[in-house]
Structure formats: structure tokens, C-alpha cells
């Protein structure tokens, strides 16, 4: 009898994209840093890029999503404990993010720290976005907490420390701290004034005025954070409170986790529903000023949403390029096929624009915080809803196209396949979290009422004069639209301003061919799907700049 032949010879399959420096392969991010904050030391970002690109960290990302958090409401004796258990991979990823200063560390560092942190946050999201929720909230709440000197004295050092400490201890006893936010209620959603949770004054303490809070929260992410900033009603209106998970004496605060959300994506992160009856909360700021404080925090979490989407887009592109450079079809590598080259180059162009826009917002945050730059503060107010709306909105469409480059291999998500499906499931979240598209478009209209916004925008777009006819024409038409914006057209306005800002940034910091291709496709043609670059676009340059 003849020996049976093997029918399972594996060939024409791409390898894993692992053990690479993810920062070294991101040319647009490097150029944005050079333009926005040339003083930033790039060595830590290369170190982070190598760590995130390692097979070990990518395995941790897969495990953290394969084994999502689990609620343990009671101990074996029936006592209420309200604890969430995480896979060890989650804790390893949190430790990595903290060690690289991605949470509140920039608040204790010099100018440029927010830009450097933004670059690291962008990179980390491409590897695992779920753990970035508590990291982002810890970053965003720190300025608000600084308004309470007594609270910040005890909690500030732990928040800004580059340490992750998951031990169940009162905050001041820990080496590193994380914080969250609890705003959304089932009856109100984005309408925070409709919140029904209430607060009653209890007593004065060393941390300030303590209240007793009663109510619920419909989305309460990262419930194992050491504390949350929460909204509750007082006689003066919605008010912000600091609510620790463990009280100073080590006992549990009266926060009852009802269940964990079963989400489309973001599986490594625990999002919960909670109820509280008599929970201790300390006043932060003034009574009745909670909404204003939350909006200030929202500018930072919205920055992170835009950074997160840009990071996911970059990693999806890297995976698509890596696959197409190795996979053959019809006698050629996929990346050599003219139509596939067009698609990949167009995706690369989208990453160029998204990266430039989100890093410009990060610079506005850095300069307004560190230098008190009034012009940058105005630009920050404008760029936040613009960046959050447009970059996050483009993400899902982008991920679908990148997945299509891998075909069926991209859609499959068992342990033997890559993370493309996980990136795709993650993409819609940033568009919804911290204000969906309509909320951002309306926030843009509010931003336009601020003094100096139109003038600052004109300055930012000045470099387009004489550079490209279509971009110049679109910019010229903004004057009337900005003076009397219509609510029903707010999304169109947000799109057009985003495209013009991206074009202006690419004009200043990218090669001329990148700027020309962006204007030709996004402004002149208004392409509705990826892969419609005109013949005169420098596809070779776009692909070379994007290769991981």
C-alpha cells in the first residue's frame, strides 16, 4: 500500500505581525510629534512601540478579550462584596499602560507631556483598547480633583504615579490609583440634567463636605477603579461628587453592582450598572456646577476617543498591509494588484489625516494647560468636537475596508487568527462614548459662539490659500456658514471643517504628494468609499510611508 499524502500543507498564508516596533513604523505619527512638540524625547515611545508590538503583549490583549471580567456580587457566605474579577492579562496590560505614563502622569510633568502621552495612548489602542477606558478616565478627572486641595493632597500622588496597584485598599494607602466617572442614567443618557440621583449633606470632614448619595447609574465603566466622580442632584442642581470604592476606614462604600454590560466590543473592560443608597460622596467644586465640571472632563475623554480611533485605524491598516504583502492571488502578491494598491493607499491617506488632526488637538491641550495659551484654548474648544466627530465616525467604515483586505481570514476570530475582528468590534464605541455624533455636532455649534473661534480657524487654514483650488474654495465658503450655522446642517459643517483642518495640517507637515492626494479625494471628489484615488496620486509614496 502506498503511504497517504498530507492534505494540509500550509502555504500562501501571512505570518503574525509581531515583534515589531509599532512606533517606528508609524511615519505620520513621528512627523506629527516633530511638528507639534519637537522637544519630546522619542526613546520612550520607541520602547512602548516595541513592547506593544511584542508577541507577549499581543497575546495578553487576546487573552484579556477571550476571558472578559466576571462579577462576584457575593462571597461564599452570602456577604455582598461587589467585586469584578479580571484575567491576569488585563492586569498586565494595565501595568504596562501605567508604567508608560498613559494615565494621569502628564499633569505632573513639563510642557509636551500631554502630546507625548497622546502618542502613546494612540499606539496602545491599536493593541488593546479595552484597558484604555480606566486609563483615560484617570487622566480626565485629575484636573477637576485638583479643585479640592484636601482630596488632591491624598489622591493626587497616586493618580500621577506611573504605577498600577490593583490591591483592594483605601486610595491613600496605594502606590498607584485609577479613577472613573459615573454620569449616565437610564432615563437621561446624554441629557445629564435629567439625572434623578440625589445627594443630601451629611457632615464636614477633612476631605471637605460629605454627602449621602442615593440613585443609580446606567453606564458605570471600570467599577473596580479606586474612586469615581459622579453627578447627583442637590437643591442647587446637578453637582459633582468624589465617591471612593473603599472608605478611609477600609469598609466598602454603598455602591452595588447590579450587572456587567454584555457589549459588542470592548470585552476586556468592565462596564456596569450600579445602584447606591447612602453612598458617601465628597463635594467637588460648587453645588449646581456639576455639568460644567463634567464638560471640562469631557474635553479630555473626547480627545482620547479621537486618539483611540486613530490608533485602531493605524493598527488595522498595518495588519492589512502586512497580510497583503505576503498573500498572493491571480499570480501576484495582493499588494502588487493595482486595485488593492489603490485601496491600501487610500486607507493610508485616511490615517495620515486622522493622525494629524488628533495630534494637533493634543498640542492644543498641552499648550492651554501648561502655558495658559489663550489661542490654543480657543482652538482646543473647536477641535475637540471636530476631532471626536469625524475621526471616530470614519473608524467603522475604515475597519470594514481593512478587514475586507484580509477576506474571510479577517472576519474569523478564533485563537488561530489575528485581531482584525476585535478591532472592527471596537471601532463603533469611540463614536458613541462621551457623546455620539449628534452631540458632537451640536457641541461644535456651541463652540462657534465662543469669542475668537472664527478668527483662530481662519488662521489655521491660511496655509491653504493658493495651495489647492478646491480647498481654498471650501474654506472661503465657511465665513457665512460659521456666522449663522444651522442645526440641521451641523454634521455637514463638522465634516467640512474637519477635512479643511486635516488638509491644512498635511500641507504643513507631510509631503506635498500626501496633501494633494488628500484634497483630490476628500475635498474635490468627496469619495464615498475607499479605493478611489485618481491615477496621478503617488500610491507608491503613500504605501511606503505606511508599511509597518
XYZ file of C-alpha atoms in Angstrom:
548
model
C 0.000 0.000 0.000
C 1.195 3.478 -0.789
C 1.678 5.928 2.051
C -1.102 8.547 2.319
C -0.081 12.046 1.376
C -0.635 15.013 3.624
C -3.516 17.247 2.543
C -2.639 20.021 4.953
C 0.444 21.716 3.606
C 0.157 25.359 4.727
C 1.302 27.981 2.232
C 0.196 31.391 0.955
C -0.841 32.457 4.453
C 0.564 35.585 6.070
C 2.557 35.443 9.287
C 1.606 37.180 12.517
C 2.524 40.855 12.737
C 4.566 40.558 15.915
C 7.891 41.552 17.455
C 7.969 44.907 15.683
C 8.320 48.497 16.906
C 4.852 49.912 16.277
C 6.067 53.476 16.750
C 8.964 53.106 14.306
C 6.522 52.037 11.599
C 4.152 54.975 12.130
C 5.696 57.710 9.993
C 2.739 60.161 10.197
C 2.797 59.999 14.000
C 6.517 60.712 14.088
C 6.066 63.713 11.796
C 3.156 64.997 13.887
C 5.310 64.847 17.011
C 8.111 66.697 15.267
C 5.667 69.419 14.238
C 3.656 69.617 17.467
C 6.253 69.040 20.177
C 9.826 68.721 18.875
C 11.094 68.749 22.458
C 9.529 65.338 23.178
C 12.017 62.510 23.748
C 11.107 59.749 21.297
C 13.052 56.978 23.054
C 10.204 56.126 25.488
C 7.780 55.905 22.559
C 10.058 53.505 20.732
C 10.251 51.437 23.911
C 6.468 51.420 24.156
C 6.183 50.589 20.446
C 8.463 47.567 20.873
C 6.565 46.376 23.933
C 3.153 46.738 22.283
C 4.424 45.064 19.131
C 5.792 42.073 21.007
C 4.149 38.670 20.709
C 3.808 38.602 24.507
C 1.714 41.766 24.799
C -0.387 40.840 21.790
C -1.137 37.502 23.454
C -2.169 39.383 26.594
C -4.552 41.504 24.521
C -6.123 38.376 23.050
C -6.478 36.705 26.454
C -7.956 39.788 28.101
C -10.700 39.771 25.473
C -11.171 35.993 25.414
C -11.667 35.958 29.184
C -13.771 39.024 29.979
C -14.321 40.315 33.523
C -16.745 38.474 35.788
C -18.928 39.917 38.536
C -18.760 38.392 42.008
C -21.575 40.124 43.846
C -21.354 37.876 46.945
C -18.725 35.870 48.748
C -19.176 32.185 49.626
C -21.015 33.105 52.815
C -23.570 35.309 51.095
C -21.969 38.621 52.087
C -22.163 41.389 49.498
C -18.702 42.161 48.074
C -19.414 43.710 44.620
C -16.095 42.722 43.088
C -15.137 42.238 39.467
C -12.543 39.608 38.625
C -10.186 40.090 35.689
C -7.911 37.735 33.817
C -4.218 38.222 34.714
C -3.642 39.516 31.176
C -5.832 42.526 31.945
C -3.719 43.431 34.965
C -0.534 43.021 32.905
C -1.849 45.421 30.280
C -2.919 47.943 32.909
C 0.542 47.772 34.450
C 2.106 48.390 31.046
C -0.079 51.441 30.383
C 0.657 52.908 33.806
C 4.395 52.294 33.551
C 4.453 54.333 30.350
C 2.566 57.246 31.957
C -0.635 56.959 29.931
C -2.985 57.742 32.802
C -2.646 60.986 34.831
C 1.145 61.240 34.708
C 1.264 64.267 32.310
C -0.321 66.505 34.961
C 2.869 66.305 36.987
C 5.273 66.710 34.054
C 6.558 69.640 31.950
C 5.299 71.041 28.653
C 4.997 68.487 25.871
C 3.942 65.712 28.259
C 0.347 65.709 27.022
C 1.486 65.383 23.397
C 3.850 62.533 24.254
C 1.123 60.840 26.263
C -1.304 61.252 23.328
C 1.129 59.448 21.022
C 1.476 56.585 23.493
C -2.277 56.396 24.040
C -2.820 56.217 20.271
C -0.324 53.372 19.941
C -1.747 51.399 22.864
C -5.296 51.469 21.483
C -4.194 49.590 18.391
C -3.038 46.711 20.581
C -5.801 46.674 23.201
C -8.396 49.406 23.599
C -10.386 47.935 26.492
C -7.928 48.808 29.248
C -7.743 52.370 27.958
C -11.122 53.248 29.491
C -9.925 53.463 33.121
C -6.646 54.949 31.897
C -8.497 57.713 30.034
C -10.854 58.495 32.903
C -7.966 58.720 35.368
C -6.358 61.251 33.039
C -9.540 63.289 32.593
C -10.692 63.580 36.212
C -7.383 64.769 37.642
C -7.822 68.492 36.819
C -11.276 68.511 38.427
C -9.973 66.803 41.540
C -7.264 69.426 41.873
C -10.045 71.905 42.661
C -10.341 70.186 46.064
C -6.992 70.707 47.779
C -7.646 68.252 50.605
C -8.736 65.430 48.274
C -5.932 66.031 45.833
C -3.340 66.036 48.587
C -4.286 62.438 49.422
C -5.133 61.173 45.933
C -3.014 63.228 43.531
C 0.306 61.401 44.079
C -1.275 58.024 43.389
C -3.087 59.249 40.287
C 0.009 60.763 38.677
C 2.336 57.900 39.678
C 3.335 55.570 36.789
C 2.214 52.562 38.820
C -0.728 50.161 38.625
C -1.825 48.853 42.005
C -4.948 46.628 41.936
C -4.929 45.872 45.675
C -8.289 46.477 47.437
C -7.096 49.201 49.797
C -8.240 52.754 50.600
C -6.810 55.112 47.997
C -4.249 56.972 50.117
C -2.649 53.639 51.086
C -1.922 52.578 47.481
C 1.070 53.214 45.238
C -0.983 53.855 42.119
C -4.620 54.829 41.616
C -7.262 54.783 38.903
C -10.471 56.768 38.762
C -13.643 56.655 36.741
C -16.740 58.700 36.040
C -20.381 57.862 36.707
C -22.735 60.159 34.820
C -25.246 58.346 32.607
C -28.628 57.257 33.957
C -31.201 55.133 32.219
C -33.782 57.870 31.821
C -31.430 60.570 30.565
C -28.492 59.292 28.532
C -26.603 62.333 27.291
C -29.144 64.661 28.928
C -27.376 64.867 32.282
C -29.822 67.458 33.620
C -32.443 64.704 33.611
C -30.470 62.722 36.200
C -32.506 61.709 39.240
C -29.752 60.604 41.646
C -29.805 62.886 44.680
C -27.408 63.969 47.375
C -28.059 65.159 50.947
C -25.455 66.869 53.113
C -24.126 64.640 55.890
C -21.129 66.221 57.644
C -17.907 68.202 57.308
C -14.753 66.055 57.160
C -11.007 66.509 56.483
C -11.787 65.908 52.785
C -14.453 68.611 52.815
C -18.241 68.432 52.769
C -19.532 64.846 52.708
C -22.961 63.958 51.312
C -25.056 60.811 51.153
C -25.943 59.795 47.608
C -28.961 57.764 46.516
C -29.741 56.673 42.963
C -28.356 54.636 40.072
C -26.036 54.798 37.088
C -26.813 53.047 33.813
C -23.240 53.075 32.449
C -20.602 52.874 35.145
C -17.373 51.813 33.496
C -14.389 50.345 35.298
C -16.234 49.775 38.606
C -13.033 48.475 40.222
C -11.494 51.937 39.968
C -10.446 53.346 43.318
C -12.944 56.192 43.058
C -15.394 57.809 40.669
C -16.584 61.332 40.029
C -20.371 61.203 39.915
C -23.271 63.565 39.343
C -26.171 63.848 41.758
C -28.833 66.477 42.343
C -28.751 68.929 45.235
C -31.078 71.873 45.799
C -28.709 73.914 43.600
C -28.857 71.443 40.700
C -26.543 68.753 39.277
C -23.419 68.590 41.414
C -20.139 66.694 41.167
C -19.070 64.308 43.929
C -15.972 62.248 44.647
C -17.101 58.701 45.523
C -14.387 56.244 46.647
C -14.903 52.495 46.334
C -13.422 51.944 49.796
C -13.927 54.451 52.585
C -10.992 55.799 54.636
C -11.603 53.163 57.334
C -11.343 50.350 54.758
C -15.051 49.495 54.593
C -16.867 49.277 51.255
C -18.841 52.280 50.132
C -22.527 51.626 49.384
C -22.091 51.024 45.648
C -23.983 47.927 44.492
C -23.071 46.478 41.099
C -26.255 45.126 39.523
C -24.713 43.536 36.452
C -21.945 43.904 33.859
C -22.857 45.050 30.370
C -22.632 42.482 27.562
C -21.169 44.763 24.889
C -20.489 44.364 21.181
C -16.789 45.003 21.764
C -14.531 46.409 24.480
C -14.689 43.000 26.150
C -11.632 43.405 28.370
C -13.191 46.391 30.109
C -15.926 46.042 32.719
C -18.913 48.337 32.188
C -21.613 48.022 34.797
C -24.925 49.209 36.164
C -24.926 50.263 39.800
C -27.296 51.394 42.498
C -26.346 53.280 45.636
C -28.301 54.045 48.766
C -26.493 56.267 51.218
C -23.106 56.112 49.476
C -20.612 58.631 50.820
C -19.583 61.298 48.320
C -17.454 64.389 48.825
C -18.317 67.672 47.140
C -16.003 68.628 44.261
C -16.308 72.251 43.202
C -19.529 74.187 43.780
C -23.037 72.864 44.210
C -25.018 73.137 40.996
C -21.874 73.402 38.838
C -21.534 69.693 38.121
C -22.479 69.869 34.448
C -19.803 72.466 33.733
C -17.201 70.348 35.502
C -18.224 67.258 33.573
C -17.936 69.133 30.289
C -14.380 70.124 31.206
C -13.541 66.483 31.859
C -15.326 65.563 28.648
C -12.887 67.579 26.563
C -10.150 65.206 27.705
C -12.053 61.934 27.339
C -13.206 63.098 23.909
C -9.590 63.711 22.971
C -8.895 60.131 23.991
C -11.815 58.826 21.931
C -10.367 60.501 18.843
C -6.868 59.239 19.674
C -8.266 55.761 20.229
C -9.992 55.646 16.848
C -6.866 56.914 15.111
C -4.857 54.199 16.862
C -7.291 51.465 15.877
C -7.242 52.697 12.286
C -3.458 52.636 12.176
C -3.278 49.067 13.507
C -5.994 47.868 11.122
C -4.008 49.375 8.255
C -0.775 47.758 9.476
C -2.470 44.345 9.599
C -3.910 44.806 6.103
C -0.552 45.860 4.645
C 1.288 43.035 6.387
C -1.192 40.475 5.035
C -1.290 41.826 1.500
C 2.497 41.936 1.261
C 2.594 38.147 1.815
C -0.638 36.798 0.351
C -0.809 36.017 -3.393
C -3.789 35.822 -5.714
C -4.022 35.520 -9.502
C -0.261 35.328 -9.883
C 0.752 38.370 -7.826
C 1.084 39.482 -4.243
C -2.093 41.269 -3.225
C -0.152 44.451 -2.584
C 1.003 44.368 -6.219
C -2.547 44.218 -7.573
C -3.479 47.711 -8.883
C -6.921 47.864 -7.313
C -5.730 46.573 -3.939
C -2.862 49.070 -4.014
C -5.404 51.826 -4.519
C -7.467 50.679 -1.537
C -4.463 50.314 0.761
C -3.029 53.684 -0.250
C -6.400 55.344 0.353
C -6.593 53.788 3.821
C -3.074 55.057 4.463
C -4.185 58.531 3.422
C -7.035 58.386 5.940
C -4.570 57.524 8.713
C -2.393 60.453 7.664
C -5.275 62.899 8.106
C -6.638 61.355 11.289
C -3.229 61.277 12.975
C -2.501 64.885 12.103
C -5.854 66.097 13.448
C -5.811 64.259 16.771
C -2.214 65.210 17.500
C -3.000 68.867 16.761
C -5.755 68.634 19.359
C -3.286 67.114 21.815
C -0.941 70.057 21.283
C -3.804 72.478 21.951
C -4.490 70.665 25.226
C -0.818 70.745 26.182
C -0.274 74.434 25.469
C -3.518 75.603 27.023
C -2.795 73.599 30.194
C 0.933 74.220 30.599
C 1.355 77.691 29.132
C -2.124 79.139 29.556
C -2.105 79.908 25.828
C -5.458 81.610 25.148
C -5.354 80.977 21.409
C -4.672 77.290 21.923
C -7.523 77.148 24.431
C -9.889 78.506 21.777
C -8.585 76.017 19.238
C -8.948 73.210 21.757
C -12.604 74.149 22.217
C -13.125 73.935 18.462
C -11.028 70.862 17.705
C -12.492 68.651 20.434
C -15.953 68.152 18.882
C -14.479 68.241 15.364
C -11.900 65.536 16.050
C -14.256 63.382 18.107
C -16.993 63.584 15.480
C -15.016 62.995 12.311
C -12.213 60.624 13.243
C -14.484 58.372 15.305
C -17.189 58.452 12.654
C -14.738 57.315 9.972
C -13.451 54.445 12.086
C -16.110 51.815 11.457
C -16.077 52.291 7.686
C -12.287 52.161 7.763
C -12.188 48.935 9.787
C -14.647 47.226 7.462
C -12.483 48.058 4.442
C -9.300 46.934 6.182
C -10.988 43.671 7.161
C -12.022 43.122 3.564
C -8.342 43.247 2.564
C -7.885 40.037 4.584
C -11.047 38.426 3.251
C -12.525 35.664 5.374
C -9.370 35.474 7.493
C -10.130 38.944 8.791
C -13.688 38.059 9.798
C -12.745 34.972 11.790
C -11.831 35.438 15.441
C -10.733 32.125 16.894
C -7.399 31.749 18.664
C -5.557 30.957 15.473
C -6.452 34.192 13.697
C -5.361 37.772 14.042
C -7.017 40.654 15.880
C -8.749 42.344 12.924
C -12.237 41.246 14.006
C -11.568 42.584 17.511
C -10.524 45.948 16.075
C -13.701 46.023 13.997
C -15.916 45.366 17.024
C -14.074 48.040 18.969
C -14.466 50.775 16.361
C -18.091 51.925 16.954
C -17.507 52.544 20.649
C -15.461 55.731 20.407
C -18.125 57.293 18.219
C -20.775 56.578 20.875
C -18.828 57.025 24.103
C -18.609 60.533 25.578
C -21.187 61.923 23.166
C -22.372 60.427 19.880
C -22.249 62.190 16.521
C -25.216 64.500 17.037
C -23.963 65.545 20.468
C -20.592 66.445 18.944
C -22.153 68.353 16.065
C -24.267 70.367 18.496
C -21.219 70.976 20.663
C -19.481 72.403 17.609
C -22.305 74.931 17.275
C -21.811 75.929 20.905
C -18.080 76.265 20.333
C -18.714 78.639 17.446
C -20.412 81.048 19.839
C -17.153 81.487 21.739
C -15.186 84.660 21.090
C -12.333 84.349 18.644
C -13.183 80.917 17.219
C -13.745 82.076 13.639
C -10.534 84.105 13.655
C -8.462 81.223 15.032
C -9.920 78.853 12.448
C -9.100 81.259 9.633
C -5.507 81.451 10.873
C -5.231 77.656 10.930
C -6.494 77.446 7.353
C -4.421 80.305 5.976
C -1.818 77.916 4.544
C -4.454 76.595 2.113
C -4.568 79.919 0.278
C -3.160 79.303 -3.178
C -2.268 75.704 -2.340
C -5.313 73.888 -3.729
C -8.261 75.402 -5.545
C -10.935 73.145 -4.082
C -9.714 73.510 -0.515
C -9.426 77.274 -0.908
C -12.968 77.476 -2.272
C -14.386 75.348 0.561
C -12.556 77.447 3.151
C -13.831 80.681 1.628
C -17.405 79.457 1.921
C -17.070 78.888 5.657
C -17.407 82.561 6.584
C -21.147 82.722 6.073
C -21.751 79.237 7.456
C -19.844 79.978 10.663
C -21.660 83.266 11.190
C -25.127 81.700 11.081
C -24.797 77.909 11.449
C -27.931 75.826 11.029
C -28.555 72.975 13.470
C -29.868 70.674 10.744
C -26.591 71.164 8.839
C -24.254 70.793 11.829
C -22.907 67.416 10.711
C -22.060 68.721 7.256
C -20.302 71.691 8.811
C -18.344 69.434 11.183
C -17.224 67.277 8.263
C -16.115 70.208 6.140
C -14.186 71.898 8.949
C -12.519 68.568 9.827
C -11.438 67.997 6.219
C -10.060 71.521 5.889
C -8.133 71.266 9.127
C -6.684 67.916 8.088
C -5.696 69.357 4.727
C -4.028 72.358 6.376
C -2.079 70.150 8.771
C -0.909 67.856 5.977
C 0.081 70.920 3.973
C 2.414 71.951 6.796
C 3.880 68.639 7.941
C 3.506 65.960 5.244
C 4.987 65.621 1.747
C 3.242 67.629 -0.970
C 2.007 64.435 -2.644
C 0.131 63.441 0.516
C -1.556 66.846 0.752
C -2.516 66.795 -2.942
C -3.967 63.288 -2.744
C -5.965 64.186 0.357
C -7.514 67.262 -1.259
C -8.203 65.454 -4.527
C -10.112 62.623 -2.843
C -11.661 64.152 0.278
C -12.466 67.662 -0.942
C -12.680 67.579 -4.759
C -14.179 64.128 -5.306
C -15.899 63.591 -1.942
C -15.247 59.868 -2.340
C -17.874 57.761 -0.574
C -15.851 54.513 -0.416
C -12.144 53.824 -0.070
C -10.074 52.896 -3.116
C -10.894 55.778 -5.467
C -7.539 57.528 -5.664
C -7.055 59.167 -9.081
C -4.302 57.891 -11.358
C -1.934 60.789 -10.665
C -1.780 60.094 -6.894
C 1.586 58.886 -5.613
C 0.413 55.476 -4.427
C 3.976 54.257 -4.002
C 4.788 57.051 -1.543
C 1.620 56.501 0.489
C 2.298 52.783 0.821
C 5.965 53.250 1.650
C 5.078 55.679 4.454
C 2.520 53.262 5.882
C 4.341 49.922 5.877
C 4.669 48.508 9.419
